[in-house]
GROMACS .gro file of C-alpha atoms in nm:
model
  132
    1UNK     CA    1   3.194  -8.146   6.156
    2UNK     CA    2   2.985  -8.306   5.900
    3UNK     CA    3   3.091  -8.387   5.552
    4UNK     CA    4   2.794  -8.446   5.286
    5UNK     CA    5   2.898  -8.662   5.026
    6UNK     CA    6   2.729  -8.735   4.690
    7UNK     CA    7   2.779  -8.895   4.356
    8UNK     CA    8   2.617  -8.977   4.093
    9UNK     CA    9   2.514  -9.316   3.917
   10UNK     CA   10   2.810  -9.283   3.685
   11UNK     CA   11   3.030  -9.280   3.988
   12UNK     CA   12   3.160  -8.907   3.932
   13UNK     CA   13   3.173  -8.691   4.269
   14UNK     CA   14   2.995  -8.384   4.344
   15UNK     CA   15   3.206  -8.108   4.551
   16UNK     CA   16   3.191  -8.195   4.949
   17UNK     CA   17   2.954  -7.970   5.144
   18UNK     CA   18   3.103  -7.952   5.519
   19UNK     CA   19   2.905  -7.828   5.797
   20UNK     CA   20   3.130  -7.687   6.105
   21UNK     CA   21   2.972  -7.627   6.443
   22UNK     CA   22   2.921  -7.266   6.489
   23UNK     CA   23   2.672  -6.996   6.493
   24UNK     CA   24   2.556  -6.871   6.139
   25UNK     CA   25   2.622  -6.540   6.054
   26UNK     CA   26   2.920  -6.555   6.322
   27UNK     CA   27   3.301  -6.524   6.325
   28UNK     CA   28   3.438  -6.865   6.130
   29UNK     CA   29   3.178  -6.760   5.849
   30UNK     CA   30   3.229  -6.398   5.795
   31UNK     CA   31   3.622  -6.429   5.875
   32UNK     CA   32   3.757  -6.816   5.770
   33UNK     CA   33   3.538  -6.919   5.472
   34UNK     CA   34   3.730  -6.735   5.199
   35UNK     CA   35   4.056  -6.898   5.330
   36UNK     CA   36   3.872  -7.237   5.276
   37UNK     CA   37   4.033  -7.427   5.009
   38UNK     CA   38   3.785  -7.380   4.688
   39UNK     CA   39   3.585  -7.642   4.478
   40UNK     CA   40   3.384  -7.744   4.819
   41UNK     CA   41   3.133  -7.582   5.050
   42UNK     CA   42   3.106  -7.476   5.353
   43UNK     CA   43   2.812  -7.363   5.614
   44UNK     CA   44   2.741  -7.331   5.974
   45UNK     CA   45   2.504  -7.484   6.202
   46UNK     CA   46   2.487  -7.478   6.562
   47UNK     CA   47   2.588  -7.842   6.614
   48UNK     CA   48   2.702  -7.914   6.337
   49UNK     CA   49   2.392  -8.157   6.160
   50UNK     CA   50   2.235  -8.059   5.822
   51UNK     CA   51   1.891  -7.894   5.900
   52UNK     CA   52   1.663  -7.736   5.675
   53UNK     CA   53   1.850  -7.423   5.618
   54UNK     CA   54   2.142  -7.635   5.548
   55UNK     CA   55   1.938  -7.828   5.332
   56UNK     CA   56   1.792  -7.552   5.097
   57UNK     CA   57   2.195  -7.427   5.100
   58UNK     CA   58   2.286  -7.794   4.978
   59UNK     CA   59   1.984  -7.825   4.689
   60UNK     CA   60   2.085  -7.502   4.563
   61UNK     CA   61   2.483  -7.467   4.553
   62UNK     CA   62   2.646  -7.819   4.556
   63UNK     CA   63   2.293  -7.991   4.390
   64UNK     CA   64   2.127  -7.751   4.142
   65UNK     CA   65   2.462  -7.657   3.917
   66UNK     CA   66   2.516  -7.997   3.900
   67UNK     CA   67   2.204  -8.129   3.752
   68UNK     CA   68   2.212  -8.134   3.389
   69UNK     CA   69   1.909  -8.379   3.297
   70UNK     CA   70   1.664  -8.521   3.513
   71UNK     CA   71   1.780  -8.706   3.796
   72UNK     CA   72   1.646  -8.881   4.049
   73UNK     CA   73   1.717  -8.788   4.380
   74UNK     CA   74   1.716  -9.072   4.666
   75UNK     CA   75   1.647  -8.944   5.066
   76UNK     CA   76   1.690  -9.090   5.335
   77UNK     CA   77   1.365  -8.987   5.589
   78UNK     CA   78   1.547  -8.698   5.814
   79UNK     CA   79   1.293  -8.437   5.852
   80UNK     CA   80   1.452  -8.141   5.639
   81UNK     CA   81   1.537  -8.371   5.319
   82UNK     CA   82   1.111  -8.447   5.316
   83UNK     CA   83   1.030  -8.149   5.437
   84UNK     CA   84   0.769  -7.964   5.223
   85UNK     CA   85   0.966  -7.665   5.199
   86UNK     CA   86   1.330  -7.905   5.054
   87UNK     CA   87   1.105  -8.100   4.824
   88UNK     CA   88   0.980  -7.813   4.637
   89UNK     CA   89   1.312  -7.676   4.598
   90UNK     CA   90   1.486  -8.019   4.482
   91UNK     CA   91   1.162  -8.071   4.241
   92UNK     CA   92   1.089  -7.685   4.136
   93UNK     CA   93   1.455  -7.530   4.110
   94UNK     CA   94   1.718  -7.857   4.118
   95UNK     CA   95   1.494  -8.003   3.843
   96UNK     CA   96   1.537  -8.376   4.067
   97UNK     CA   97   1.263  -8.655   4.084
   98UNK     CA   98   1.235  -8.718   4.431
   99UNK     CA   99   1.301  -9.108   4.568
  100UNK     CA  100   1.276  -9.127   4.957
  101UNK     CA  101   1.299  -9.450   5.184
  102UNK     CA  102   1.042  -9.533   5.372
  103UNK     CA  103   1.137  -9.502   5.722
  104UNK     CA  104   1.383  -9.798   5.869
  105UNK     CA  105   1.403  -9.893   5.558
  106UNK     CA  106   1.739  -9.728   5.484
  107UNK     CA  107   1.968 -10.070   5.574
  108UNK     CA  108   1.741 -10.247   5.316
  109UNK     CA  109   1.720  -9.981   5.040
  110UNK     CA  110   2.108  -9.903   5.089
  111UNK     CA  111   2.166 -10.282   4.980
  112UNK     CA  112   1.892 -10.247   4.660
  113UNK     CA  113   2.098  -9.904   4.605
  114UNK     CA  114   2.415 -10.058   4.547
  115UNK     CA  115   2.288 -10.344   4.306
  116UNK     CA  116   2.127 -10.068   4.126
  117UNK     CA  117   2.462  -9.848   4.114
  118UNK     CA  118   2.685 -10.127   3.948
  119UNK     CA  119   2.386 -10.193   3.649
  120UNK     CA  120   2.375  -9.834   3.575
  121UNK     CA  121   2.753  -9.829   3.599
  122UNK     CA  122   2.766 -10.127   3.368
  123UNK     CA  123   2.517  -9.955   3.125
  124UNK     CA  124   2.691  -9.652   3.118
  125UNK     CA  125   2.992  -9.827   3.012
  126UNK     CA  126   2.848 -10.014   2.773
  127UNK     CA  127   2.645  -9.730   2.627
  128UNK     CA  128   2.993  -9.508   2.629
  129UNK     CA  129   3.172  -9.771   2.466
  130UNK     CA  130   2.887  -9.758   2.175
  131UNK     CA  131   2.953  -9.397   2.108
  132UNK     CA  132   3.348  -9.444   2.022
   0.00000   0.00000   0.00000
């Protein structure tokens, strides 16, 4: 099993998307999902690894409701989050600004990322503290 996790810059969570190993279209989907608990989301995929079917699923329900002003999206470089076919859904229907690492550059970035994720954490705070 996989378990996509996101969040935001203001630290808030969005629901968990978990990806079991099965056959789409097969038993554990058309039999188990609706006795999954609810506020996460489930799909299948033969070994259980996002892919680009996965991928559209993810852009559209967990990403797109969740989207509420232009965001920027960061990727990492696997092949279905730079895809041509993901990128025009996260840019066309999600409404995201697309950020993607360069390749093996994800140890580096992921370092930059964090520094970046405390200031806008800090400036959130400071800009919610203004409004009270």
């Amino acid at each position: 099993m996989t378990a996509v996790l996101s969040v935001r810059a203001d630290s808030s969570k969005l629901p968990i998307l978990f990806i079991m190993r099965g056959m789409p279209g097969g038993l554990i989907e058309k039999t188990e999902f609706d006795d999954f608990p609810i506020g996460h989301f489930y799909a299948i995929q033969q070994r259980a690894w996002m892919d680009s079917r996965v991928w559209a699923y993810y852009l559209r329900s967990v990403l797109k409701p969740q989207v509420h002003a232009p965001s920027v999206l960061l990727l990492d470089n696997l092949d279905s989050h730079v895809s041509e076919r993901g990128m025009k859904i996260a840019i066309e229907e999600a409404g995201c600004i697309l950020a993607p690492i360069p390749p093996n550059a994800t140890s580096a970035v992921s370092r930059l990322m964090l520094v970046l994720w405390h200031l806008s954490s800090d400036i959130c705070v400071s800009f919610g503290s203004k409004r009270i």
